[in-house]
Amino acid sequence: MNVIVCVKQIPDPAQPGELDPSDNTLKREGKLILDESDSYGVEMALQLVDTAGGGEVSIVSMAPNGEVSGMRTALAMGAAKGVLVSDPELAGSDALTTAKVLAAAAQKLGEADLIIAGTESSDGYTGTVPEQMAEVMGLPSITFAKSVTIDGGTVKVNRQTEAGYDEVECPTPAVVSVTAGVVEPRYPSFKGIMAAKSKPVDTVTAADLGVTAVGWSGAGQQIVDVAQAPAREAGEVVEDDGEAHLKIIEFLEGLKVI
Amino acid sequence: MGIDNIWVFAEAADGAPTSATLELLTKARGLGTVSAFVVGDGESIAAALGEYGAAKVYSTGDLAGNLPGAAGAAAMQAVIDGGDTPDLIMFPQNYSGRDVMSRLSVKLDKTVLTNNTDVAVDGDAVKVTTPIFGGEKLVTTTFTAGGPYLAAFRPKSFEPAAGDAGAGEVVSAPVPELGATGGAKVTAVHVEETLGPKLDEAAVVVSGGRGLGEADKFDMIEQLAKLLKGAPGASRAIVDAGWVPYSMQVGQTGKVVKPSVYIAAGISGATQHMVGMKGSKNIIAINKDQEAPIFGVADLGIVGDVHKVMPKLIEALSSRAG
């Protein structure tokens, strides 16, 4: 069974985010890392291929500057190969363009039984790309999966809902987006990290894939203003001296909650 | 031309429109003429949708097990192809809203703007506001290609208020043949029973985070929530760790809450979490680390060990109740 996983390489979320004042896009300087949300997708794909007893996991990613460090993490976890769409023209692309590019990259890898993505990235968090990819590729899709199994040509998913979860199934090939925590992502082993260095990553441009009108020119959106949100004032901070719970009770009484 | 024809993606739960639906209708009727689009049975909630401003209620009828994404987008496109072209379609930022909007964006080849908390019409332009960096900055974005403009809004962005109109006129909007894209079918529905008020409706929310140390200690959160007639919540860290179900997650990828009182116990205040609770009227935080970002938004911050403060608080409140 062959599974393609979409991965995003993002700035380290431990660093405070910053916008580039010239174009109001997120600054992506320095090393990018594999989005933690996508590590769940990579792990899920590896487990499904293991269970099936054959096949491989491939990854697709889009980055404007040839960045592969996040992809290498996915390869070190066990993915076999990847396609990176890297193109200065892609800067400023919106979610729809991203979906078109990733769909074309996935199609370049050939037939897959399943395409897995995270529900949303940790930096842009638009959260529409998996479903948009499915529509571009003419495939069925199941979003917000909390568990995924494959039974012959059918993918079975427990899908998160407002009230609980639904059991949903659909024929493969299909697109599935997984929530964080769906599986425990493995840490790449030393052997895996060494092996990842020589695994093939095919770097292509958007034009190579036949996707045009990308980047700023293709995006149907424009940021017109960035303002500081009204700050919420910090209130009183007290050190617990063993009686801090009384302070909380007093506060709740003042609000007439108790 | 201006912006006039606005659609709201409308949903029902327990036989009534969801609060997110009523919020969007309330906002939309201040911007133009409003139609509600129900991906499911619209007939039973048409009166309520009308009361909040929907002059017309498009209804696909029962989905027969189809997921709403492909079905809803195809039904919407059919109506648009039939000649009723909205200038703006407002979606709730939730499971179905995002799925329908994503599929429709490809069908119409239009961009989508998600995670918004406000919208304004400025001549022919629609501007939406999105908080970023945990709500620290507000980004205003406009659509540059022609409509229909597709935008999703976080729950609790607007205050719902009934208008004075009657029931909306129900118009059938059947789901066309979906082909391969309609392959996903719901085979069973599971409702997770929760006691007490719902997380996003509770007046008091008590949330726990990694600072609790171990899964067993979440019991303290539940006890305190019960004593205050509130709902328990959680940070993403402990949901990911499998301590509590995803339905309890407060934050960017979980629920947005705006209770009267929010108590954060053992939560440092990651951006992800702050997005979901910063709108609470009063915030109490208990955390060992006095540098924790949560103290920057708390009205009352207790620098202390949750394992010492919480049991005393629970005991004191229990004896009052008893």
Coordinates of C-alpha atoms in Angstrom, one line a residue:
Chain A
M1 CA 0.0 0.0 0.0
N2 CA 1.3 3.4 -0.9
V3 CA 0.5 6.5 1.2
I4 CA 1.4 10.1 0.5
V5 CA 1.7 12.5 3.4
C6 CA 1.6 16.3 3.0
V7 CA 4.1 17.9 5.4
K8 CA 4.7 21.6 6.1
Q9 CA 8.0 23.0 7.2
I10 CA 7.5 25.8 9.6
P11 CA 9.5 28.2 11.8
D12 CA 10.2 26.8 15.3
P13 CA 6.9 27.5 17.2
A14 CA 9.0 28.0 20.3
Q15 CA 10.3 31.3 18.8
P16 CA 7.9 34.2 18.8
G17 CA 6.3 34.7 15.4
E18 CA 7.0 37.9 13.5
L19 CA 5.6 39.5 10.3
D20 CA 7.8 40.9 7.6
P21 CA 6.7 44.5 7.5
S22 CA 7.3 44.8 3.8
D23 CA 4.6 42.3 2.8
N24 CA 3.0 41.2 6.0
T25 CA 3.8 37.5 5.5
L26 CA 5.1 35.4 8.3
K27 CA 8.9 35.6 8.6
R28 CA 10.4 32.3 7.7
E29 CA 14.1 33.0 8.3
G30 CA 16.4 30.4 9.8
K31 CA 15.9 26.7 10.0
L32 CA 12.4 25.3 9.4
I33 CA 11.2 22.3 11.2
L34 CA 8.6 19.6 10.5
D35 CA 5.2 20.9 11.7
E36 CA 4.3 18.8 14.7
S37 CA 0.7 18.4 13.4
D38 CA 2.2 16.6 10.3
S39 CA 4.3 14.3 12.4
Y40 CA 1.0 12.6 13.4
G41 CA 0.2 12.1 9.7
V42 CA 3.7 10.6 9.0
E43 CA 3.4 8.2 11.9
M44 CA -0.1 7.2 10.8
A45 CA 1.0 6.5 7.3
L46 CA 4.0 4.4 8.5
Q47 CA 1.8 2.3 10.7
L48 CA -0.8 1.7 7.9
V49 CA 1.9 0.6 5.5
D50 CA 3.4 -1.7 8.2
T51 CA 0.0 -3.2 8.9
A52 CA -0.6 -3.7 5.1
G53 CA 2.8 -5.6 5.0
G54 CA 4.1 -3.8 1.9
G55 CA 4.3 -0.5 0.1
E56 CA 5.9 2.8 1.1
V57 CA 5.3 6.3 2.5
S58 CA 6.1 9.3 0.3
I59 CA 6.0 12.9 1.3
V60 CA 5.1 16.1 -0.5
S61 CA 6.0 19.6 0.8
M62 CA 5.9 23.2 -0.5
A63 CA 8.5 25.8 0.5
P64 CA 9.7 28.9 -1.3
N65 CA 13.5 28.5 -0.6
G66 CA 14.5 24.9 -1.1
E67 CA 14.1 24.0 2.5
V68 CA 14.3 20.3 3.3
S69 CA 15.2 20.0 7.0
G70 CA 11.6 19.3 8.0
M71 CA 11.2 16.8 5.2
R72 CA 14.4 15.1 6.4
T73 CA 12.7 14.5 9.7
A74 CA 9.8 12.7 8.0
L75 CA 12.3 10.7 6.0
A76 CA 14.3 9.9 9.1
M77 CA 11.0 8.6 10.7
G78 CA 10.7 6.1 7.8
A79 CA 9.2 7.8 4.8
A80 CA 10.9 6.5 1.6
K81 CA 11.1 9.6 -0.7
G82 CA 9.7 13.0 -1.3
V83 CA 8.7 15.7 -3.7
L84 CA 9.5 19.3 -2.7
V85 CA 7.8 22.1 -4.6
S86 CA 10.3 25.0 -4.2
D87 CA 9.9 28.1 -6.2
P88 CA 10.4 31.8 -5.3
E89 CA 7.2 32.4 -7.3
L90 CA 5.3 30.6 -4.5
A91 CA 5.8 33.3 -1.9
G92 CA 2.5 34.7 -0.9
S93 CA 0.4 31.8 -2.2
D94 CA -3.0 31.3 -0.6
A95 CA -4.5 28.1 0.6
L96 CA -6.2 27.3 -2.7
T97 CA -3.0 27.6 -4.6
T98 CA -1.2 25.5 -2.0
A99 CA -3.8 22.8 -2.5
K100 CA -3.4 22.9 -6.3
V101 CA 0.4 22.7 -6.0
L102 CA 0.3 19.8 -3.4
A103 CA -2.3 17.9 -5.4
A104 CA -0.1 18.2 -8.5
A105 CA 3.0 17.1 -6.5
A106 CA 1.1 14.1 -5.1
Q107 CA 0.0 13.1 -8.7
K108 CA 3.6 13.3 -9.8
L109 CA 4.4 10.5 -7.3
G110 CA 1.8 8.3 -9.0
E111 CA -1.0 6.2 -7.7
A112 CA -1.5 6.2 -3.9
D113 CA -4.1 4.4 -1.8
L114 CA -4.3 7.3 0.6
I115 CA -3.2 10.9 1.0
I116 CA -2.8 12.0 4.6
A117 CA -2.5 15.6 5.9
G118 CA -2.8 17.3 9.3
T119 CA -6.1 19.1 9.9
E120 CA -4.3 22.5 9.9
S121 CA -0.7 23.8 10.1
S122 CA 0.6 25.3 13.3
D123 CA 1.7 28.5 11.7
G124 CA -1.0 29.5 9.2
Y125 CA -3.8 27.3 10.5
T126 CA -6.1 28.0 7.5
G127 CA -7.3 24.4 7.8
T128 CA -8.8 24.0 4.3
V129 CA -5.9 22.5 2.3
P130 CA -6.7 18.7 2.7
E131 CA -10.4 19.1 1.6
Q132 CA -9.3 21.4 -1.2
M133 CA -6.7 18.9 -2.4
A134 CA -9.4 16.2 -2.5
E135 CA -11.7 18.4 -4.6
V136 CA -8.8 19.3 -7.0
M137 CA -8.0 15.5 -7.4
G138 CA -11.7 14.5 -7.6
L139 CA -11.4 12.2 -4.5
P140 CA -13.5 11.5 -1.5
S141 CA -12.2 12.8 1.8
I142 CA -12.6 12.4 5.5
T143 CA -11.4 15.2 7.7
F144 CA -10.7 15.3 11.5
A145 CA -9.8 11.6 11.8
K146 CA -9.1 10.4 15.3
S147 CA -8.4 6.9 14.2
V148 CA -7.8 5.4 10.7
T149 CA -7.8 1.8 9.6
I150 CA -7.7 0.2 6.1
D151 CA -9.7 -2.8 5.3
G152 CA -9.1 -4.0 1.7
G153 CA -10.0 -1.1 -0.5
T154 CA -12.0 0.7 2.2
V155 CA -10.6 3.3 4.7
K156 CA -12.5 3.4 8.0
V157 CA -12.2 6.5 10.1
N158 CA -13.6 7.7 13.5
R159 CA -14.2 11.4 12.6
Q160 CA -14.4 14.0 15.4
T161 CA -17.7 15.9 15.5
E162 CA -19.2 18.6 17.8
A163 CA -21.1 16.0 19.8
G164 CA -18.6 13.1 19.8
Y165 CA -17.5 11.2 16.7
D166 CA -18.9 9.5 13.6
E167 CA -17.8 6.3 12.1
V168 CA -17.1 7.1 8.4
E169 CA -15.9 4.9 5.6
C170 CA -14.9 5.5 2.0
P171 CA -13.3 3.6 -0.9
T172 CA -9.6 4.3 -1.6
P173 CA -8.0 6.3 -3.0
A174 CA -9.0 9.1 -0.6
V175 CA -7.7 12.1 1.3
V176 CA -7.8 11.9 5.1
S177 CA -6.8 14.6 7.5
V178 CA -5.8 13.6 11.0
T179 CA -6.1 15.4 14.3
A180 CA -3.1 15.8 16.7
G181 CA -2.8 13.0 19.1
V182 CA -4.2 10.4 16.7
V183 CA -1.0 8.3 17.2
E184 CA 2.2 8.8 19.1
P185 CA 4.8 10.0 16.5
R186 CA 8.1 8.0 16.8
Y187 CA 11.5 9.7 17.3
P188 CA 13.8 9.2 14.4
S189 CA 16.6 6.8 15.3
F190 CA 20.2 7.5 14.6
K191 CA 20.1 5.0 11.8
G192 CA 17.0 6.7 10.4
I193 CA 18.6 10.1 10.5
M194 CA 21.7 8.8 8.6
A195 CA 19.6 7.0 6.1
A196 CA 17.4 10.1 5.5
K197 CA 20.4 12.0 4.1
S198 CA 20.5 9.8 1.1
K199 CA 16.8 9.3 0.5
P200 CA 15.6 10.9 -2.8
V201 CA 13.9 14.3 -2.7
D202 CA 12.8 15.5 -6.1
T203 CA 12.8 19.3 -6.2
V204 CA 10.4 20.9 -8.8
T205 CA 8.9 24.3 -9.5
A206 CA 5.2 25.1 -9.7
A207 CA 5.6 25.5 -13.5
D208 CA 7.1 22.0 -13.7
L209 CA 3.9 20.7 -12.3
G210 CA 1.8 22.8 -14.7
V211 CA 0.4 25.0 -11.9
T212 CA 0.5 28.7 -12.9
A213 CA -0.8 31.9 -11.3
V214 CA 0.8 31.1 -8.0
G215 CA 2.2 33.4 -5.3
W216 CA 1.0 37.0 -4.9
S217 CA -0.4 37.1 -8.4
G218 CA -2.6 34.0 -7.9
A219 CA -3.7 34.7 -4.4
G220 CA -7.2 36.1 -4.1
Q221 CA -6.5 37.9 -0.9
Q222 CA -4.5 40.9 0.2
I223 CA -3.6 42.1 3.7
V224 CA -4.6 45.7 4.1
D225 CA -3.8 46.3 7.7
V226 CA -2.0 44.9 10.7
A227 CA -2.9 46.4 14.1
Q228 CA -2.0 45.7 17.7
A229 CA -5.0 44.1 19.4
P230 CA -6.2 45.9 22.5
A231 CA -4.1 44.4 25.3
R232 CA -5.7 42.7 28.2
E233 CA -4.4 44.2 31.4
A234 CA -2.8 41.8 33.8
G235 CA -4.4 41.9 37.2
E236 CA -3.1 41.0 40.6
V237 CA -0.4 38.3 41.0
V238 CA 0.1 36.8 44.4
E239 CA 2.6 34.3 45.6
D240 CA 1.0 31.3 47.4
D241 CA 1.8 31.4 51.1
G242 CA -0.5 28.5 51.9
E243 CA -3.6 30.7 51.9
A244 CA -3.9 31.6 48.2
H245 CA -7.1 29.6 47.9
L246 CA -8.8 32.1 50.1
K247 CA -7.8 34.8 47.6
I248 CA -9.6 32.8 44.9
I249 CA -12.7 32.4 47.0
E250 CA -12.8 36.1 47.7
F251 CA -12.5 36.8 44.0
L252 CA -15.3 34.4 43.1
E253 CA -17.5 36.0 45.9
G254 CA -16.9 39.4 44.4
L255 CA -18.2 38.1 41.1
K256 CA -21.1 36.5 42.9
V257 CA -20.2 33.1 41.3
I258 CA -20.4 31.6 44.8
Chain B
M1 CA -22.7 46.9 -7.4
G2 CA -21.9 46.8 -3.7
I3 CA -22.3 43.8 -1.4
D4 CA -25.9 42.8 -0.8
N5 CA -26.7 39.1 -1.3
I6 CA -25.2 37.2 1.7
W7 CA -25.5 33.5 2.5
V8 CA -25.0 32.0 5.9
F9 CA -24.1 28.3 6.2
A10 CA -26.6 27.2 8.8
E11 CA -26.7 24.1 11.0
A12 CA -29.0 22.5 13.5
A13 CA -28.3 20.6 16.7
D14 CA -31.1 19.1 18.8
G15 CA -33.7 20.5 16.5
A16 CA -32.7 24.1 16.7
P17 CA -30.1 26.3 14.8
T18 CA -26.7 26.3 16.5
S19 CA -25.6 29.4 18.3
A20 CA -22.8 29.8 15.7
T21 CA -25.6 30.0 13.0
L22 CA -27.5 32.6 14.9
E23 CA -24.4 34.7 15.4
L24 CA -23.6 34.7 11.7
L25 CA -27.2 35.5 10.7
T26 CA -27.3 38.4 13.2
K27 CA -24.1 39.9 11.8
A28 CA -25.1 39.2 8.1
R29 CA -28.5 41.0 8.3
G30 CA -26.6 44.1 9.2
L31 CA -24.6 43.8 6.0
G32 CA -27.3 43.0 3.4
T33 CA -30.1 40.6 2.3
V34 CA -29.6 37.2 3.9
S35 CA -30.3 33.6 2.9
A36 CA -29.5 30.6 5.1
F37 CA -28.1 27.5 3.4
V38 CA -28.8 24.3 5.3
V39 CA -26.9 21.2 4.3
G40 CA -29.5 18.9 5.7
D41 CA -33.2 19.5 6.7
G42 CA -33.9 23.2 6.6
E43 CA -37.7 22.9 6.9
S44 CA -37.8 22.3 10.6
I45 CA -35.6 25.3 11.5
A46 CA -36.8 27.8 8.9
A47 CA -38.9 29.7 11.4
A48 CA -36.0 30.2 13.7
L49 CA -33.6 31.1 10.9
G50 CA -36.1 33.6 9.6
E51 CA -36.4 35.2 13.0
Y52 CA -32.7 35.9 12.9
G53 CA -32.7 37.4 9.5
A54 CA -32.9 34.7 6.8
A55 CA -35.4 35.8 4.1
K56 CA -34.8 32.5 2.2
V57 CA -33.7 29.1 3.5
Y58 CA -32.0 26.8 1.1
S59 CA -32.4 23.2 2.2
T60 CA -30.7 20.2 0.7
G61 CA -32.8 17.8 2.7
D62 CA -31.4 14.7 4.4
L63 CA -27.9 13.9 3.3
A64 CA -28.5 10.1 3.4
G65 CA -25.2 9.4 5.1
N66 CA -23.0 11.7 3.0
L67 CA -20.5 13.8 4.8
P68 CA -21.4 17.5 4.4
G69 CA -18.2 18.6 2.6
A70 CA -18.7 17.4 -1.0
A71 CA -22.5 17.3 -0.7
G72 CA -22.9 20.8 0.6
A73 CA -20.4 22.4 -1.9
A74 CA -22.1 20.6 -4.8
A75 CA -25.6 21.8 -3.7
M76 CA -24.3 25.4 -3.3
Q77 CA -22.7 25.4 -6.7
A78 CA -25.9 24.1 -8.3
V79 CA -27.8 27.1 -6.8
I80 CA -25.1 29.5 -7.9
D81 CA -25.2 28.0 -11.4
G82 CA -28.9 28.4 -11.4
G83 CA -28.5 32.2 -11.1
D84 CA -28.6 33.1 -7.4
T85 CA -25.0 34.3 -6.9
P86 CA -24.1 35.5 -3.4
D87 CA -21.6 38.2 -2.9
L88 CA -20.4 36.8 0.4
I89 CA -20.9 33.3 2.0
M90 CA -20.3 33.2 5.8
F91 CA -19.3 29.9 7.3
P92 CA -18.8 28.9 10.9
Q93 CA -15.2 27.8 11.7
N94 CA -16.1 24.2 12.5
Y95 CA -15.9 20.8 11.0
S96 CA -18.7 21.0 8.5
G97 CA -18.3 24.7 7.7
R98 CA -14.6 24.3 6.8
D99 CA -15.2 21.2 4.7
V100 CA -18.0 22.7 2.6
M101 CA -16.1 26.0 2.2
S102 CA -12.9 24.2 1.1
R103 CA -14.7 22.1 -1.6
L104 CA -16.7 25.1 -2.8
S105 CA -13.5 27.2 -3.1
V106 CA -12.1 24.8 -5.6
K107 CA -15.4 24.5 -7.5
L108 CA -15.6 28.3 -7.8
D109 CA -11.8 28.8 -8.0
K110 CA -12.0 31.4 -5.1
T111 CA -9.8 32.0 -2.2
V112 CA -10.9 31.3 1.4
L113 CA -10.3 33.3 4.5
T114 CA -10.6 31.4 7.8
N115 CA -10.3 32.1 11.5
N116 CA -12.0 35.5 11.3
T117 CA -13.6 37.3 14.1
D118 CA -15.1 40.3 12.3
V119 CA -16.3 41.4 8.9
A120 CA -17.0 44.8 7.3
V121 CA -18.3 45.9 3.9
D122 CA -16.6 48.8 2.4
G123 CA -18.2 49.6 -1.0
D124 CA -17.6 46.6 -3.2
A125 CA -14.9 45.2 -0.9
V126 CA -15.3 42.8 2.0
K127 CA -12.7 43.1 4.8
V128 CA -12.3 40.4 7.4
T129 CA -10.3 40.6 10.6
T130 CA -8.2 37.7 11.9
P131 CA -6.4 37.6 15.2
I132 CA -2.8 36.1 14.9
F133 CA -0.1 35.3 17.4
G134 CA -2.6 34.3 20.1
G135 CA -4.7 37.4 19.5
E136 CA -1.8 39.8 19.9
K137 CA -2.2 41.3 16.5
L138 CA -5.3 41.8 14.3
V139 CA -4.8 41.3 10.6
T140 CA -7.4 42.9 8.1
T141 CA -7.6 41.1 4.8
T142 CA -9.6 41.9 1.7
F143 CA -10.5 39.7 -1.3
T144 CA -8.8 40.8 -4.5
A145 CA -10.6 38.6 -7.1
G146 CA -14.4 38.8 -7.7
G147 CA -17.0 37.2 -5.5
P148 CA -18.5 35.1 -4.2
Y149 CA -16.2 35.8 -1.2
L150 CA -15.8 32.8 1.2
A151 CA -15.1 33.5 4.8
A152 CA -15.2 31.4 8.0
F153 CA -15.7 32.9 11.5
R154 CA -14.7 31.7 14.9
P155 CA -17.7 30.8 17.2
K156 CA -18.5 33.6 19.6
S157 CA -17.3 36.4 17.3
F158 CA -20.7 38.0 17.3
E159 CA -23.6 38.4 19.7
P160 CA -26.7 36.6 18.5
A161 CA -29.9 38.7 18.6
A162 CA -33.3 37.9 17.1
G163 CA -34.8 40.3 14.6
D164 CA -38.4 41.0 13.8
A165 CA -38.9 39.0 10.5
G166 CA -41.1 35.9 10.0
A167 CA -40.1 32.5 8.9
G168 CA -37.7 32.2 6.0
E169 CA -39.1 30.9 2.7
V170 CA -37.8 27.4 2.2
V171 CA -36.2 26.7 -1.2
S172 CA -35.2 23.1 -2.1
A173 CA -31.5 22.8 -3.1
P174 CA -31.0 19.1 -3.7
V175 CA -27.5 17.5 -3.7
P176 CA -26.5 16.7 -7.3
E177 CA -24.8 13.4 -8.3
L178 CA -21.4 13.5 -6.6
G179 CA -19.4 10.9 -8.4
A180 CA -16.2 9.8 -6.7
T181 CA -16.0 12.8 -4.4
G182 CA -19.2 11.6 -2.6
G183 CA -17.6 8.3 -1.6
A184 CA -17.4 8.9 2.1
K185 CA -20.4 7.7 4.1
V186 CA -21.3 7.9 7.8
T187 CA -22.0 4.5 9.1
A188 CA -22.5 5.2 12.8
V189 CA -22.9 8.3 15.0
H190 CA -21.5 8.4 18.6
V191 CA -22.5 11.1 21.1
E192 CA -20.1 11.5 24.0
E193 CA -22.3 12.1 27.1
T194 CA -21.2 15.0 29.2
L195 CA -22.6 15.9 32.6
G196 CA -23.1 19.6 33.5
P197 CA -23.1 22.5 31.2
K198 CA -21.5 22.3 27.7
L199 CA -17.9 23.6 27.6
D200 CA -18.7 26.5 25.2
E201 CA -21.8 27.5 27.0
A202 CA -20.8 27.3 30.6
A203 CA -20.6 30.4 32.8
V204 CA -17.6 28.9 34.6
V205 CA -14.8 26.9 32.9
V206 CA -12.0 25.2 34.9
S207 CA -9.2 24.0 32.7
G208 CA -6.2 21.9 33.4
G209 CA -2.8 21.6 31.7
R210 CA 0.5 19.8 31.8
G211 CA 1.3 21.3 35.2
L212 CA -1.1 18.8 36.8
G213 CA 1.7 16.3 36.3
E214 CA -0.3 13.2 35.7
A215 CA -3.7 12.1 34.2
D216 CA -5.2 11.1 37.5
K217 CA -4.9 14.7 38.8
F218 CA -7.4 15.9 36.2
D219 CA -9.9 14.7 38.8
M220 CA -9.2 18.0 40.7
I221 CA -10.3 19.9 37.6
E222 CA -13.6 18.0 37.4
Q223 CA -14.3 18.4 41.1
L224 CA -13.8 22.1 41.0
A225 CA -15.8 22.5 37.9
K226 CA -18.7 20.6 39.5
L227 CA -18.5 22.7 42.7
L228 CA -18.8 25.9 40.6
K229 CA -21.5 24.4 38.3
G230 CA -19.1 24.8 35.4
A231 CA -17.5 22.7 32.7
P232 CA -14.0 21.1 32.7
G233 CA -11.6 22.1 29.9
A234 CA -8.1 21.2 28.9
S235 CA -5.0 22.5 27.1
R236 CA -3.9 20.8 23.9
A237 CA -0.9 19.3 25.7
I238 CA -2.9 17.0 27.9
V239 CA -5.4 16.2 25.1
D240 CA -2.5 15.1 22.9
A241 CA -1.1 13.1 25.8
G242 CA -4.4 11.2 25.8
W243 CA -5.5 12.3 29.4
V244 CA -8.8 13.7 28.3
P245 CA -10.9 13.6 25.1
Y246 CA -10.5 16.2 22.3
S247 CA -13.9 17.5 23.0
M248 CA -12.5 19.2 26.2
Q249 CA -9.8 21.1 24.3
V250 CA -9.9 24.9 24.7
G251 CA -7.8 26.7 22.1
Q252 CA -7.0 27.5 18.5
T253 CA -7.7 23.9 17.4
G254 CA -10.3 23.2 20.1
K255 CA -13.2 25.2 21.4
V256 CA -13.4 29.0 21.9
V257 CA -14.9 29.8 25.3
K258 CA -16.0 33.1 26.7
P259 CA -17.3 32.3 30.2
S260 CA -17.8 34.7 33.0
V261 CA -15.0 33.0 34.9
Y262 CA -12.1 31.0 33.5
I263 CA -9.8 29.1 35.8
A264 CA -6.5 27.9 34.3
A265 CA -4.7 25.4 36.6
G266 CA -1.3 24.2 35.6
I267 CA -1.5 25.9 32.2
S268 CA 1.4 28.1 31.1
G269 CA -0.6 29.9 28.4
A270 CA 0.7 28.8 25.0
T271 CA -0.5 30.9 22.0
Q272 CA -2.6 27.9 21.0
H273 CA -4.5 28.0 24.3
M274 CA -4.7 31.8 24.7
V275 CA -6.7 32.1 21.4
G276 CA -9.4 30.0 22.9
M277 CA -9.9 31.6 26.3
K278 CA -8.7 35.2 26.1
G279 CA -12.2 36.5 25.6
S280 CA -13.3 35.2 29.1
K281 CA -14.6 38.0 31.3
N282 CA -12.5 37.1 34.3
I283 CA -9.4 34.9 34.3
I284 CA -7.8 33.2 37.3
A285 CA -4.5 31.4 36.8
I286 CA -2.7 29.0 39.1
N287 CA 0.9 28.2 38.0
K288 CA 4.2 27.5 39.6
D289 CA 6.2 29.5 37.0
Q290 CA 5.8 33.2 37.7
E291 CA 7.0 33.9 34.2
A292 CA 4.2 31.9 32.6
P293 CA 2.4 33.9 29.9
I294 CA -1.0 33.1 31.4
F295 CA -0.3 35.7 34.1
G296 CA -0.2 38.4 31.5
V297 CA -3.9 38.0 30.9
A298 CA -5.1 36.8 34.3
D299 CA -7.2 39.1 36.6
L300 CA -6.0 37.0 39.5
G301 CA -2.7 35.1 39.2
I302 CA -1.6 32.7 41.9
V303 CA 2.0 31.7 41.7
G304 CA 1.9 28.4 43.4
D305 CA 1.7 24.6 43.1
V306 CA -1.6 23.4 41.7
H307 CA -1.3 20.3 43.9
K308 CA -1.4 22.5 47.0
V309 CA -3.8 25.3 46.0
M310 CA -6.4 23.2 44.3
P311 CA -7.1 20.7 47.1
K312 CA -7.5 23.5 49.6
L313 CA -9.8 25.4 47.2
I314 CA -11.9 22.3 46.6
E315 CA -12.1 21.5 50.3
A316 CA -13.1 25.1 51.2
L317 CA -15.8 25.2 48.5
S318 CA -17.1 21.7 49.5
S319 CA -17.5 22.7 53.1
R320 CA -19.5 25.8 52.0
A321 CA -21.7 23.8 49.8
G322 CA -22.2 21.1 52.5

